[in-house]
Amino acid sequence: MAQFVKNMVNNMGIVGEFLKFLWARRLWWLIPMVVVLLLFGFLLIFASASGIGPFIYTLF
C-alpha cells in the first residue's frame, strides 16, 4: 500500500511535490485549506467559461 501511495504521488507532478513538502514539514493540516481554495478557484473558472455562470454567481 505504501508503494502505491509513493508511485501515485510521484506521478502527480507539481501537486505531488507540494503534498510531499507539506507532509514532510508536518503541515498536513494545511491540505484541507488548499483543497477548498482550489475547489473555489475551479468553480469560478467553470462559472465564467460556461452558460451556467449566472446561476453559480447567485451562490456568492
GROMACS .gro file of C-alpha atoms in nm:
model
   60
    1MET     CA    1   0.000   0.000   0.000
    2ALA     CA    2   0.281   0.241   0.085
    3GLN     CA    3   0.448   0.174  -0.250
    4PHE     CA    4   0.119   0.253  -0.429
    5VAL     CA    5   0.091   0.588  -0.250
    6LYS     CA    6   0.454   0.673  -0.331
    7ASN     CA    7   0.401   0.591  -0.701
    8MET     CA    8   0.080   0.793  -0.711
    9VAL     CA    9   0.246   1.099  -0.555
   10ASN     CA   10   0.543   1.070  -0.794
   11ASN     CA   11   0.307   1.068  -1.094
   12MET     CA   12   0.120   1.380  -0.979
   13GLY     CA   13   0.400   1.624  -1.068
   14ILE     CA   14   0.388   1.964  -0.900
   15VAL     CA   15   0.085   1.877  -0.689
   16GLY     CA   16   0.260   1.566  -0.562
   17GLU     CA   17   0.572   1.764  -0.479
   18PHE     CA   18   0.362   2.018  -0.290
   19LEU     CA   19   0.185   1.744  -0.094
   20LYS     CA   20   0.519   1.579  -0.008
   21PHE     CA   21   0.651   1.918   0.106
   22LEU     CA   22   0.350   1.975   0.333
   23TRP     CA   23   0.369   1.622   0.472
   24ALA     CA   24   0.746   1.638   0.538
   25ARG     CA   25   0.716   1.972   0.718
   26ARG     CA   26   0.423   1.838   0.923
   27LEU     CA   27   0.192   2.096   0.770
   28TRP     CA   28  -0.064   1.828   0.681
   29TRP     CA   29  -0.334   2.038   0.846
   30LEU     CA   30  -0.299   2.288   0.556
   31ILE     CA   31  -0.405   2.029   0.296
   32PRO     CA   32  -0.784   2.073   0.351
   33MET     CA   33  -0.749   2.451   0.321
   34VAL     CA   34  -0.556   2.421  -0.004
   35VAL     CA   35  -0.814   2.178  -0.142
   36VAL     CA   36  -1.102   2.414  -0.058
   37LEU     CA   37  -0.922   2.709  -0.221
   38LEU     CA   38  -0.859   2.502  -0.534
   39LEU     CA   39  -1.224   2.396  -0.549
   40PHE     CA   40  -1.339   2.758  -0.526
   41GLY     CA   41  -1.094   2.851  -0.799
   42PHE     CA   42  -1.219   2.576  -1.029
   43LEU     CA   43  -1.577   2.678  -0.955
   44LEU     CA   44  -1.506   3.038  -1.053
   45ILE     CA   45  -1.325   2.933  -1.371
   46PHE     CA   46  -1.609   2.699  -1.462
   47ALA     CA   47  -1.867   2.969  -1.389
   48SER     CA   48  -1.701   3.222  -1.618
   49ALA     CA   49  -1.648   2.975  -1.903
   50SER     CA   50  -1.993   2.819  -1.925
   51GLY     CA   51  -2.354   2.914  -1.980
   52ILE     CA   52  -2.450   2.839  -1.622
   53GLY     CA   53  -2.232   3.121  -1.489
   54PRO     CA   54  -2.521   3.346  -1.380
   55PHE     CA   55  -2.668   3.061  -1.176
   56ILE     CA   56  -2.342   2.990  -0.996
   57TYR     CA   57  -2.280   3.358  -0.923
   58THR     CA   58  -2.605   3.371  -0.724
   59LEU     CA   59  -2.445   3.132  -0.472
   60PHE     CA   60  -2.197   3.401  -0.372
   0.00000   0.00000   0.00000
